[in-house]
Amino acid sequence: MSKNPGKKVFSMKGAAALFLAVLLLPTMYLLRSPASAPSYEGLQEAAPVSVRVTAAPVERKAVLRQGFSASATLEAKESVVLLSKVAGRLKEMNVSQGEPVKKGDLVAVLDHRDQDAQVKSLEAQVNAAKAEAEQSRAQLQNAVKEMERYERLLKEGYATQQELDSRITTYQSSRASHNRSLAAVKQQEANLSAQKVSKSEYTLISPLEGIVLKDFSLAPGTMISASTSIAEIADVQTMKGVVRLSELQASRVSAGMKALLSGDGFPGMEIGGKVSRISPYVDTSTRTLQVEVLADNAASGGVLKPGMFVTVFFVESETRDALTIPPHALRGDGRVFVEEDGRARERIITTGLSVSDAVQVLSGLEEGERVIVGGKNLKEGDPVSVEP
């Protein structure tokens, strides 16, 4: 048994207190020396990191168009296939594929010697009928004179009523004979006219000005039957694009609406046209309407060809000298950011036409300013660095 237990307990408590004092000494020193305490002020005011963005200039475009596109196959506005109405041997073929022709030009001639002979025969019959009519006219004139003379003689008492009646009968017979001869002349003239029409079918004339699209490889001497195709002629000064549109698209189209034609056959060109006709009914098998667009091929240098596949852009709205920005610069609610002195500045703008590569700016921006395209979570005043 220890003789002094109280002293042992005191020693253990003192050692614990001394250990705790050593641990708390640095903390107490910091609390007692505020001048030497670390400062967090510098961490709170550190400069924010610049956001790397891309920018595009606010610029003007010569023309801005809004609308939609559809495909079409080109046709000539007017075309005709000349068919032979009669059978015969081809005597002349005066055109070939690709040649220009004018209205009234001679295209082809079939052998018509038999027709010539019949025409001459009928001309002779007409002349004979006219001679007979002239003779009957002379007889009628003589009968009239005799009748008038006997009327005077009867009044003077030098002729009888019976003699006058005989002259009247002769007059009536002469008049009937003359009328028959005149009718015969008209009949023969009608026959001659019909024969000349029949002869004209052996000569084929171009009914319009245009280009020979096909000559069907016909050569003189070829036997031609009725309904044989001789030549196809088309007026290619004005071309027609036939487009099939859905009901919704067709509701956006009106007669006279501006359209632009483009295609692989004339790269880099846009040829102006307009809507000329809209079908009055919907094709129930395709649920589409047919729309025709006319284009002035002469003004374009004749680059449009029948059968070409083209794209037709229907212009719903158009503006010129428009101030524009890229579509991706618009952030919703008419907000954009511009870069000014390395900072993002928010602007509220008013927009107009919007197309695939540009949005028209009506107000809120000036030409030459740089709108920020990148930087998803930008805020007013954020530092930005524009990528080159």
mmCIF file of C-alpha atoms in Angstrom:
data_model
loop_
_atom_site.group_PDB
_atom_site.id
_atom_site.type_symbol
_atom_site.label_atom_id
_atom_site.label_comp_id
_atom_site.label_asym_id
_atom_site.label_seq_id
_atom_site.Cartn_x
_atom_site.Cartn_y
_atom_site.Cartn_z
ATOM 1 C CA MET A 1 0.000 0.000 0.000
ATOM 2 C CA SER A 2 1.285 3.462 -1.022
ATOM 3 C CA LYS A 3 2.001 5.818 1.689
ATOM 4 C CA ASN A 4 1.024 8.933 -0.389
ATOM 5 C CA PRO A 5 -1.793 8.117 -2.926
ATOM 6 C CA GLY A 6 -2.960 11.735 -3.265
ATOM 7 C CA LYS A 7 0.364 12.838 -4.679
ATOM 8 C CA LYS A 8 0.198 10.140 -7.421
ATOM 9 C CA VAL A 9 -3.208 11.262 -8.560
ATOM 10 C CA PHE A 10 -2.092 14.847 -8.737
ATOM 11 C CA SER A 11 0.883 13.939 -10.927
ATOM 12 C CA MET A 12 -1.357 12.190 -13.488
ATOM 13 C CA LYS A 13 -3.741 15.141 -13.692
ATOM 14 C CA GLY A 14 -0.927 17.564 -14.136
ATOM 15 C CA ALA A 15 0.602 15.593 -16.970
ATOM 16 C CA ALA A 16 -2.752 15.553 -18.822
ATOM 17 C CA ALA A 17 -3.177 19.291 -18.404
ATOM 18 C CA LEU A 18 0.314 19.967 -19.633
ATOM 19 C CA PHE A 19 -0.278 17.838 -22.782
ATOM 20 C CA LEU A 20 -3.534 19.677 -23.573
ATOM 21 C CA ALA A 21 -1.806 23.027 -23.138
ATOM 22 C CA VAL A 22 0.860 22.058 -25.649
ATOM 23 C CA LEU A 23 -1.806 21.115 -28.224
ATOM 24 C CA LEU A 24 -3.753 24.343 -27.805
ATOM 25 C CA LEU A 25 -0.747 26.632 -27.841
ATOM 26 C CA PRO A 26 -0.616 27.215 -31.668
ATOM 27 C CA THR A 27 -4.322 27.940 -31.755
ATOM 28 C CA MET A 28 -4.096 30.390 -28.926
ATOM 29 C CA TYR A 29 -1.159 32.051 -30.620
ATOM 30 C CA LEU A 30 -3.155 32.526 -33.800
ATOM 31 C CA LEU A 31 -6.106 33.918 -31.891
ATOM 32 C CA ARG A 32 -3.885 36.303 -30.011
ATOM 33 C CA SER A 33 -2.011 37.460 -33.183
ATOM 34 C CA PRO A 34 -4.568 38.654 -35.804
ATOM 35 C CA ALA A 35 -1.897 40.395 -37.854
ATOM 36 C CA SER A 36 -0.250 37.107 -38.627
ATOM 37 C CA ALA A 37 -3.506 35.190 -39.411
ATOM 38 C CA PRO A 38 -3.903 33.995 -43.073
ATOM 39 C CA SER A 39 -6.244 36.108 -45.281
ATOM 40 C CA TYR A 40 -8.941 34.567 -47.611
ATOM 41 C CA GLU A 41 -9.717 37.882 -49.272
ATOM 42 C CA GLY A 42 -7.371 37.183 -52.187
ATOM 43 C CA LEU A 43 -9.080 33.861 -52.989
ATOM 44 C CA GLN A 44 -12.542 35.452 -53.107
ATOM 45 C CA GLU A 45 -11.522 38.205 -55.542
ATOM 46 C CA ALA A 46 -9.469 36.077 -57.974
ATOM 47 C CA ALA A 47 -10.043 37.175 -61.628
ATOM 48 C CA PRO A 48 -12.511 34.845 -63.442
ATOM 49 C CA VAL A 49 -11.137 32.703 -66.269
ATOM 50 C CA SER A 50 -11.919 33.978 -69.793
ATOM 51 C CA VAL A 51 -14.358 31.873 -71.830
ATOM 52 C CA ARG A 52 -13.051 30.961 -75.267
ATOM 53 C CA VAL A 53 -15.709 31.737 -77.868
ATOM 54 C CA THR A 54 -16.110 32.267 -81.594
ATOM 55 C CA ALA A 55 -17.542 35.446 -83.011
ATOM 56 C CA ALA A 56 -19.054 36.496 -86.337
ATOM 57 C CA PRO A 57 -19.503 39.994 -87.733
ATOM 58 C CA VAL A 58 -22.895 41.579 -88.092
ATOM 59 C CA GLU A 59 -22.982 41.972 -91.882
ATOM 60 C CA ARG A 60 -25.275 42.860 -94.741
ATOM 61 C CA LYS A 61 -26.460 40.436 -97.378
ATOM 62 C CA ALA A 62 -27.468 41.619 -100.829
ATOM 63 C CA VAL A 63 -30.629 39.532 -100.780
ATOM 64 C CA LEU A 64 -32.351 37.316 -98.227
ATOM 65 C CA ARG A 65 -35.100 34.940 -99.315
ATOM 66 C CA GLN A 66 -37.473 32.749 -97.342
ATOM 67 C CA GLY A 67 -39.421 29.885 -98.901
ATOM 68 C CA PHE A 68 -39.204 26.190 -99.704
ATOM 69 C CA SER A 69 -37.868 23.958 -102.472
ATOM 70 C CA ALA A 70 -39.269 21.162 -104.618
ATOM 71 C CA SER A 71 -38.071 19.114 -107.582
ATOM 72 C CA ALA A 72 -39.372 19.426 -111.126
ATOM 73 C CA THR A 73 -38.806 18.129 -114.643
ATOM 74 C CA LEU A 74 -38.627 20.748 -117.375
ATOM 75 C CA GLU A 75 -40.879 20.755 -120.420
ATOM 76 C CA ALA A 76 -41.288 23.134 -123.321
ATOM 77 C CA LYS A 77 -44.163 25.542 -122.827
ATOM 78 C CA GLU A 78 -45.485 24.597 -126.257
ATOM 79 C CA SER A 79 -44.629 21.515 -128.276
ATOM 80 C CA VAL A 80 -46.181 19.574 -131.122
ATOM 81 C CA VAL A 81 -45.588 16.274 -132.876
ATOM 82 C CA LEU A 82 -46.357 16.523 -136.588
ATOM 83 C CA LEU A 83 -48.197 13.421 -137.805
ATOM 84 C CA SER A 84 -48.946 12.459 -141.368
ATOM 85 C CA LYS A 85 -52.681 12.291 -142.021
ATOM 86 C CA VAL A 86 -52.170 10.479 -145.329
ATOM 87 C CA ALA A 87 -50.090 7.637 -146.681
ATOM 88 C CA GLY A 88 -47.376 8.202 -149.241
ATOM 89 C CA ARG A 89 -43.705 8.194 -150.035
ATOM 90 C CA LEU A 90 -41.569 10.819 -148.286
ATOM 91 C CA LYS A 91 -40.270 13.175 -150.955
ATOM 92 C CA GLU A 92 -38.475 15.836 -148.862
ATOM 93 C CA MET A 93 -37.322 16.097 -145.237
ATOM 94 C CA ASN A 94 -36.291 19.710 -144.745
ATOM 95 C CA VAL A 95 -35.397 19.720 -141.032
ATOM 96 C CA SER A 96 -33.191 17.715 -138.729
ATOM 97 C CA GLN A 97 -32.860 17.332 -134.981
ATOM 98 C CA GLY A 98 -31.632 20.446 -133.176
ATOM 99 C CA GLU A 99 -32.393 22.876 -136.019
ATOM 100 C CA PRO A 100 -34.424 26.029 -135.350
ATOM 101 C CA VAL A 101 -37.611 26.529 -137.325
ATOM 102 C CA LYS A 102 -40.057 29.396 -137.712
ATOM 103 C CA LYS A 103 -43.801 29.273 -137.874
ATOM 104 C CA GLY A 104 -44.826 28.388 -141.431
ATOM 105 C CA ASP A 105 -41.515 26.753 -142.387
ATOM 106 C CA LEU A 106 -41.711 23.697 -144.646
ATOM 107 C CA VAL A 107 -40.884 20.590 -142.616
ATOM 108 C CA ALA A 108 -41.570 17.661 -144.968
ATOM 109 C CA VAL A 109 -43.233 16.850 -148.286
ATOM 110 C CA LEU A 110 -44.831 13.578 -149.373
ATOM 111 C CA ASP A 111 -45.136 12.584 -153.033
ATOM 112 C CA HIS A 112 -48.381 14.175 -154.206
ATOM 113 C CA ARG A 113 -48.342 13.730 -157.983
ATOM 114 C CA ASP A 114 -51.683 11.908 -157.944
ATOM 115 C CA GLN A 115 -53.145 14.763 -155.945
ATOM 116 C CA ASP A 116 -51.771 17.273 -158.454
ATOM 117 C CA ALA A 117 -53.478 15.407 -161.278
ATOM 118 C CA GLN A 118 -56.794 15.366 -159.476
ATOM 119 C CA VAL A 119 -56.525 19.066 -158.751
ATOM 120 C CA LYS A 120 -55.904 19.812 -162.425
ATOM 121 C CA SER A 121 -58.858 17.627 -163.415
ATOM 122 C CA LEU A 122 -61.167 19.432 -161.031
ATOM 123 C CA GLU A 123 -59.883 22.813 -162.169
ATOM 124 C CA ALA A 124 -60.880 21.831 -165.737
ATOM 125 C CA GLN A 125 -64.326 20.775 -164.544
ATOM 126 C CA VAL A 126 -64.756 24.101 -162.781
ATOM 127 C CA ASN A 127 -63.838 25.955 -165.967
ATOM 128 C CA ALA A 128 -66.303 23.852 -167.977
ATOM 129 C CA ALA A 129 -69.059 24.511 -165.461
ATOM 130 C CA LYS A 130 -68.339 28.236 -165.582
ATOM 131 C CA ALA A 131 -68.555 28.157 -169.400
ATOM 132 C CA GLU A 132 -71.921 26.423 -169.230
ATOM 133 C CA ALA A 133 -73.079 28.976 -166.687
ATOM 134 C CA GLU A 134 -71.975 31.799 -168.972
ATOM 135 C CA GLN A 135 -73.895 30.253 -171.872
ATOM 136 C CA SER A 136 -77.019 29.827 -169.773
ATOM 137 C CA ARG A 137 -76.705 33.409 -168.614
ATOM 138 C CA ALA A 138 -76.697 34.588 -172.247
ATOM 139 C CA GLN A 139 -79.786 32.496 -172.981
ATOM 140 C CA LEU A 140 -81.506 33.939 -169.925
ATOM 141 C CA GLN A 141 -80.721 37.492 -171.005
ATOM 142 C CA ASN A 142 -82.164 36.782 -174.482
ATOM 143 C CA ALA A 143 -85.296 35.279 -172.941
ATOM 144 C CA VAL A 144 -85.777 38.362 -170.793
ATOM 145 C CA LYS A 145 -85.501 40.655 -173.816
ATOM 146 C CA GLU A 146 -88.024 38.576 -175.804
ATOM 147 C CA MET A 147 -90.499 38.568 -172.944
ATOM 148 C CA GLU A 148 -90.216 42.330 -172.482
ATOM 149 C CA ARG A 149 -90.599 42.918 -176.237
ATOM 150 C CA TYR A 150 -93.796 40.857 -176.449
ATOM 151 C CA GLU A 151 -95.197 42.659 -173.438
ATOM 152 C CA ARG A 152 -94.861 45.931 -175.373
ATOM 153 C CA LEU A 153 -96.294 44.380 -178.544
ATOM 154 C CA LEU A 154 -99.276 43.064 -176.608
ATOM 155 C CA LYS A 155 -100.004 46.519 -175.265
ATOM 156 C CA GLU A 156 -99.743 47.986 -178.806
ATOM 157 C CA GLY A 157 -101.993 45.245 -180.257
ATOM 158 C CA TYR A 158 -99.349 43.625 -182.405
ATOM 159 C CA ALA A 159 -99.080 40.369 -180.426
ATOM 160 C CA THR A 160 -101.402 37.953 -178.738
ATOM 161 C CA GLN A 161 -101.464 36.823 -175.110
ATOM 162 C CA GLN A 162 -100.577 33.324 -176.237
ATOM 163 C CA GLU A 163 -97.361 34.553 -177.856
ATOM 164 C CA LEU A 164 -96.439 36.425 -174.663
ATOM 165 C CA ASP A 165 -97.139 33.376 -172.524
ATOM 166 C CA SER A 166 -94.801 31.343 -174.711
ATOM 167 C CA ARG A 167 -92.023 33.919 -174.173
ATOM 168 C CA ILE A 168 -92.652 33.873 -170.421
ATOM 169 C CA THR A 169 -92.291 30.086 -170.374
ATOM 170 C CA THR A 170 -89.027 30.344 -172.291
ATOM 171 C CA TYR A 171 -87.744 32.914 -169.775
ATOM 172 C CA GLN A 172 -88.608 30.753 -166.766
ATOM 173 C CA SER A 173 -86.889 27.727 -168.323
ATOM 174 C CA SER A 174 -83.774 29.774 -169.111
ATOM 175 C CA ARG A 175 -83.668 31.132 -165.586
ATOM 176 C CA ALA A 176 -83.908 27.627 -164.078
ATOM 177 C CA SER A 177 -81.196 26.387 -166.420
ATOM 178 C CA HIS A 178 -78.925 29.258 -165.451
ATOM 179 C CA ASN A 179 -79.463 28.588 -161.724
ATOM 180 C CA ARG A 180 -78.534 24.943 -162.287
ATOM 181 C CA SER A 181 -75.370 25.958 -164.072
ATOM 182 C CA LEU A 182 -74.427 28.299 -161.215
ATOM 183 C CA ALA A 183 -75.012 25.489 -158.715
ATOM 184 C CA ALA A 184 -72.837 23.205 -160.829
ATOM 185 C CA VAL A 185 -70.046 25.790 -160.705
ATOM 186 C CA LYS A 186 -70.266 25.963 -156.899
ATOM 187 C CA GLN A 187 -70.232 22.178 -156.650
ATOM 188 C CA GLN A 188 -67.151 21.866 -158.825
ATOM 189 C CA GLU A 189 -65.414 24.645 -156.898
ATOM 190 C CA ALA A 190 -66.198 22.847 -153.631
ATOM 191 C CA ASN A 191 -64.747 19.627 -155.036
ATOM 192 C CA LEU A 192 -61.629 21.509 -156.115
ATOM 193 C CA SER A 193 -61.275 23.137 -152.695
ATOM 194 C CA ALA A 194 -61.597 19.749 -150.954
ATOM 195 C CA GLN A 195 -58.996 18.263 -153.252
ATOM 196 C CA LYS A 196 -56.588 21.117 -152.545
ATOM 197 C CA VAL A 197 -57.053 20.516 -148.819
ATOM 198 C CA SER A 198 -56.323 16.836 -149.366
ATOM 199 C CA LYS A 199 -53.224 17.772 -151.345
ATOM 200 C CA SER A 200 -52.077 20.100 -148.547
ATOM 201 C CA GLU A 201 -51.922 17.111 -146.187
ATOM 202 C CA TYR A 202 -48.942 15.913 -148.233
ATOM 203 C CA THR A 203 -47.029 19.016 -147.134
ATOM 204 C CA LEU A 204 -46.208 19.451 -143.425
ATOM 205 C CA ILE A 205 -45.717 22.993 -142.116
ATOM 206 C CA SER A 206 -44.374 24.047 -138.689
ATOM 207 C CA PRO A 207 -47.240 25.513 -136.644
ATOM 208 C CA LEU A 208 -44.884 27.338 -134.251
ATOM 209 C CA GLU A 209 -41.417 28.783 -133.868
ATOM 210 C CA GLY A 210 -38.998 26.601 -131.976
ATOM 211 C CA ILE A 211 -36.454 23.794 -132.137
ATOM 212 C CA VAL A 212 -36.747 20.381 -133.776
ATOM 213 C CA LEU A 213 -36.478 17.967 -130.865
ATOM 214 C CA LYS A 214 -36.880 14.817 -132.967
ATOM 215 C CA ASP A 215 -36.787 14.041 -136.672
ATOM 216 C CA PHE A 216 -37.441 10.299 -136.168
ATOM 217 C CA SER A 217 -34.522 9.475 -138.517
ATOM 218 C CA LEU A 218 -36.733 9.718 -141.599
ATOM 219 C CA ALA A 219 -35.102 9.905 -145.040
ATOM 220 C CA PRO A 220 -36.552 10.714 -148.475
ATOM 221 C CA GLY A 221 -38.029 7.623 -150.089
ATOM 222 C CA THR A 222 -39.431 6.210 -146.840
ATOM 223 C CA MET A 223 -42.984 4.944 -147.126
ATOM 224 C CA ILE A 224 -45.163 6.856 -144.691
ATOM 225 C CA SER A 225 -48.477 5.584 -143.397
ATOM 226 C CA ALA A 226 -51.241 7.601 -141.822
ATOM 227 C CA SER A 227 -50.476 8.738 -138.242
ATOM 228 C CA THR A 228 -46.707 8.323 -138.685
ATOM 229 C CA SER A 229 -44.702 10.826 -136.589
ATOM 230 C CA ILE A 230 -42.664 13.116 -138.834
ATOM 231 C CA ALA A 231 -41.088 15.638 -136.444
ATOM 232 C CA GLU A 232 -41.418 16.990 -132.912
ATOM 233 C CA ILE A 233 -41.070 20.758 -132.578
ATOM 234 C CA ALA A 234 -41.004 22.710 -129.313
ATOM 235 C CA ASP A 235 -40.929 26.359 -128.354
ATOM 236 C CA VAL A 236 -38.052 26.453 -125.861
ATOM 237 C CA GLN A 237 -37.976 30.229 -125.413
ATOM 238 C CA THR A 238 -40.159 29.672 -122.361
ATOM 239 C CA MET A 239 -39.746 26.519 -120.294
ATOM 240 C CA LYS A 240 -42.235 24.918 -117.942
ATOM 241 C CA GLY A 241 -41.373 23.134 -114.715
ATOM 242 C CA VAL A 242 -44.009 20.714 -113.461
ATOM 243 C CA VAL A 243 -43.925 20.359 -109.648
ATOM 244 C CA ARG A 244 -46.029 18.138 -107.421
ATOM 245 C CA LEU A 245 -46.624 19.649 -103.986
ATOM 246 C CA SER A 246 -48.300 18.356 -100.864
ATOM 247 C CA GLU A 247 -51.543 19.993 -99.790
ATOM 248 C CA LEU A 248 -49.724 21.963 -97.092
ATOM 249 C CA GLN A 249 -47.049 23.235 -99.493
ATOM 250 C CA ALA A 250 -49.609 24.059 -102.164
ATOM 251 C CA SER A 251 -51.497 26.233 -99.684
ATOM 252 C CA ARG A 252 -48.382 28.455 -99.524
ATOM 253 C CA VAL A 253 -48.254 28.966 -103.299
ATOM 254 C CA SER A 254 -50.217 31.456 -105.407
ATOM 255 C CA ALA A 255 -50.386 32.301 -109.099
ATOM 256 C CA GLY A 256 -47.682 34.768 -110.112
ATOM 257 C CA MET A 257 -45.481 33.836 -107.141
ATOM 258 C CA LYS A 258 -41.735 34.243 -107.770
ATOM 259 C CA ALA A 259 -39.669 31.079 -108.169
ATOM 260 C CA LEU A 260 -35.974 30.369 -108.771
ATOM 261 C CA LEU A 261 -34.665 27.418 -110.780
ATOM 262 C CA SER A 262 -31.300 25.752 -110.180
ATOM 263 C CA GLY A 263 -29.781 22.484 -111.324
ATOM 264 C CA ASP A 264 -26.688 20.469 -112.164
ATOM 265 C CA GLY A 265 -27.101 21.323 -115.829
ATOM 266 C CA PHE A 266 -26.355 25.009 -115.175
ATOM 267 C CA PRO A 267 -24.211 25.126 -112.007
ATOM 268 C CA GLY A 268 -23.875 28.420 -110.194
ATOM 269 C CA MET A 269 -26.912 29.936 -111.892
ATOM 270 C CA GLU A 270 -30.376 30.806 -110.611
ATOM 271 C CA ILE A 271 -32.992 31.382 -113.293
ATOM 272 C CA GLY A 272 -36.055 33.391 -112.414
ATOM 273 C CA GLY A 273 -39.563 32.142 -113.031
ATOM 274 C CA LYS A 274 -43.106 32.445 -111.729
ATOM 275 C CA VAL A 275 -46.034 30.218 -110.872
ATOM 276 C CA SER A 276 -48.328 30.098 -113.901
ATOM 277 C CA ARG A 277 -50.927 27.496 -112.930
ATOM 278 C CA ILE A 278 -52.065 25.552 -109.874
ATOM 279 C CA SER A 279 -54.118 22.422 -110.376
ATOM 280 C CA PRO A 280 -57.697 22.858 -109.101
ATOM 281 C CA TYR A 281 -57.825 19.344 -107.645
ATOM 282 C CA VAL A 282 -55.783 16.981 -105.471
ATOM 283 C CA ASP A 283 -54.529 13.735 -106.969
ATOM 284 C CA THR A 284 -56.078 11.195 -104.604
ATOM 285 C CA SER A 285 -53.443 8.560 -105.371
ATOM 286 C CA THR A 286 -50.515 10.782 -104.264
ATOM 287 C CA ARG A 287 -52.310 13.465 -102.201
ATOM 288 C CA THR A 288 -50.472 16.120 -104.210
ATOM 289 C CA LEU A 289 -51.332 19.052 -106.465
ATOM 290 C CA GLN A 290 -49.618 19.848 -109.737
ATOM 291 C CA VAL A 291 -48.063 23.306 -109.988
ATOM 292 C CA GLU A 292 -46.550 24.755 -113.176
ATOM 293 C CA VAL A 293 -43.708 27.269 -113.145
ATOM 294 C CA LEU A 294 -42.685 29.220 -116.260
ATOM 295 C CA ALA A 295 -39.103 30.438 -116.795
ATOM 296 C CA ASP A 296 -37.730 32.723 -119.508
ATOM 297 C CA ASN A 297 -35.160 30.519 -121.232
ATOM 298 C CA ALA A 298 -34.212 33.179 -123.762
ATOM 299 C CA ALA A 299 -33.085 35.559 -120.996
ATOM 300 C CA SER A 300 -30.891 32.825 -119.478
ATOM 301 C CA GLY A 301 -29.066 32.119 -122.716
ATOM 302 C CA GLY A 302 -31.004 28.972 -123.527
ATOM 303 C CA VAL A 303 -29.408 26.817 -120.827
ATOM 304 C CA LEU A 304 -32.699 25.148 -119.950
ATOM 305 C CA LYS A 305 -33.443 21.961 -121.871
ATOM 306 C CA PRO A 306 -36.597 19.835 -122.022
ATOM 307 C CA GLY A 307 -36.281 16.864 -119.697
ATOM 308 C CA MET A 308 -33.848 18.553 -117.286
ATOM 309 C CA PHE A 309 -34.228 17.783 -113.582
ATOM 310 C CA VAL A 310 -34.204 21.030 -111.584
ATOM 311 C CA THR A 311 -34.855 22.373 -108.106
ATOM 312 C CA VAL A 312 -37.530 25.052 -107.829
ATOM 313 C CA PHE A 313 -37.324 27.445 -104.870
ATOM 314 C CA PHE A 314 -40.657 29.152 -104.164
ATOM 315 C CA VAL A 315 -39.947 32.634 -102.773
ATOM 316 C CA GLU A 316 -42.434 33.443 -100.006
ATOM 317 C CA SER A 317 -40.582 36.518 -98.671
ATOM 318 C CA GLU A 318 -37.621 38.501 -99.910
ATOM 319 C CA THR A 319 -35.620 41.458 -98.651
ATOM 320 C CA ARG A 320 -32.520 43.192 -99.958
ATOM 321 C CA ASP A 321 -29.540 44.790 -98.193
ATOM 322 C CA ALA A 322 -30.480 42.988 -94.979
ATOM 323 C CA LEU A 323 -28.432 43.231 -91.762
ATOM 324 C CA THR A 324 -27.848 39.629 -90.634
ATOM 325 C CA ILE A 325 -26.269 37.407 -87.983
ATOM 326 C CA PRO A 326 -25.642 33.637 -87.908
ATOM 327 C CA PRO A 327 -28.657 31.676 -86.591
ATOM 328 C CA HIS A 328 -26.586 30.099 -83.770
ATOM 329 C CA ALA A 329 -25.846 33.536 -82.313
ATOM 330 C CA LEU A 330 -29.507 33.954 -81.323
ATOM 331 C CA ARG A 331 -30.078 32.620 -77.788
ATOM 332 C CA GLY A 332 -33.825 32.881 -77.442
ATOM 333 C CA ASP A 333 -36.141 35.723 -76.445
ATOM 334 C CA GLY A 334 -34.326 37.947 -78.927
ATOM 335 C CA ARG A 335 -31.063 37.895 -76.917
ATOM 336 C CA VAL A 336 -27.553 37.897 -78.314
ATOM 337 C CA PHE A 337 -24.120 38.601 -76.876
ATOM 338 C CA VAL A 338 -21.581 40.842 -78.513
ATOM 339 C CA GLU A 339 -17.898 41.023 -77.707
ATOM 340 C CA GLU A 340 -16.747 44.422 -76.431
ATOM 341 C CA ASP A 341 -13.245 44.948 -75.040
ATOM 342 C CA GLY A 342 -12.919 41.310 -74.049
ATOM 343 C CA ARG A 343 -16.291 41.179 -72.291
ATOM 344 C CA ALA A 344 -19.663 39.659 -73.246
ATOM 345 C CA ARG A 345 -22.398 42.272 -73.533
ATOM 346 C CA GLU A 346 -26.022 41.261 -73.788
ATOM 347 C CA ARG A 347 -28.288 42.831 -76.415
ATOM 348 C CA ILE A 348 -32.003 42.503 -77.081
ATOM 349 C CA ILE A 349 -32.688 42.541 -80.832
ATOM 350 C CA THR A 350 -35.665 42.468 -83.181
ATOM 351 C CA THR A 351 -35.457 39.879 -85.963
ATOM 352 C CA GLY A 352 -37.025 39.569 -89.397
ATOM 353 C CA LEU A 353 -36.579 36.844 -92.002
ATOM 354 C CA SER A 354 -34.864 33.674 -90.880
ATOM 355 C CA VAL A 355 -33.176 31.269 -93.301
ATOM 356 C CA SER A 356 -30.779 28.371 -92.918
ATOM 357 C CA ASP A 357 -27.611 30.467 -92.743
ATOM 358 C CA ALA A 358 -28.755 33.906 -91.591
ATOM 359 C CA VAL A 359 -31.246 35.786 -89.422
ATOM 360 C CA GLN A 360 -32.279 39.304 -90.357
ATOM 361 C CA VAL A 361 -31.729 41.954 -87.681
ATOM 362 C CA LEU A 362 -34.239 44.799 -87.702
ATOM 363 C CA SER A 363 -32.938 46.604 -84.603
ATOM 364 C CA GLY A 364 -30.545 46.226 -81.669
ATOM 365 C CA LEU A 365 -27.255 45.749 -83.530
ATOM 366 C CA GLU A 366 -25.022 47.770 -85.789
ATOM 367 C CA GLU A 367 -23.120 46.605 -88.832
ATOM 368 C CA GLY A 368 -19.573 45.525 -87.972
ATOM 369 C CA GLU A 369 -20.254 44.462 -84.356
ATOM 370 C CA ARG A 370 -19.127 40.984 -83.393
ATOM 371 C CA VAL A 371 -21.805 38.626 -82.106
ATOM 372 C CA ILE A 372 -20.706 35.665 -79.986
ATOM 373 C CA VAL A 373 -21.600 32.277 -81.404
ATOM 374 C CA GLY A 374 -19.960 29.998 -78.819
ATOM 375 C CA GLY A 375 -20.126 30.090 -75.011
ATOM 376 C CA LYS A 376 -23.210 28.257 -73.841
ATOM 377 C CA ASN A 377 -23.600 29.702 -70.324
ATOM 378 C CA LEU A 378 -22.456 33.261 -70.891
ATOM 379 C CA LYS A 379 -23.641 36.078 -68.648
ATOM 380 C CA GLU A 380 -23.464 39.824 -68.940
ATOM 381 C CA GLY A 381 -19.910 41.028 -68.374
ATOM 382 C CA ASP A 382 -18.215 37.627 -68.560
ATOM 383 C CA PRO A 383 -14.643 37.917 -69.829
ATOM 384 C CA VAL A 384 -14.236 36.221 -73.227
ATOM 385 C CA SER A 385 -11.390 35.505 -75.565
ATOM 386 C CA VAL A 386 -12.307 35.146 -79.195
ATOM 387 C CA GLU A 387 -10.787 32.241 -81.034
ATOM 388 C CA PRO A 388 -8.981 33.231 -84.200
#
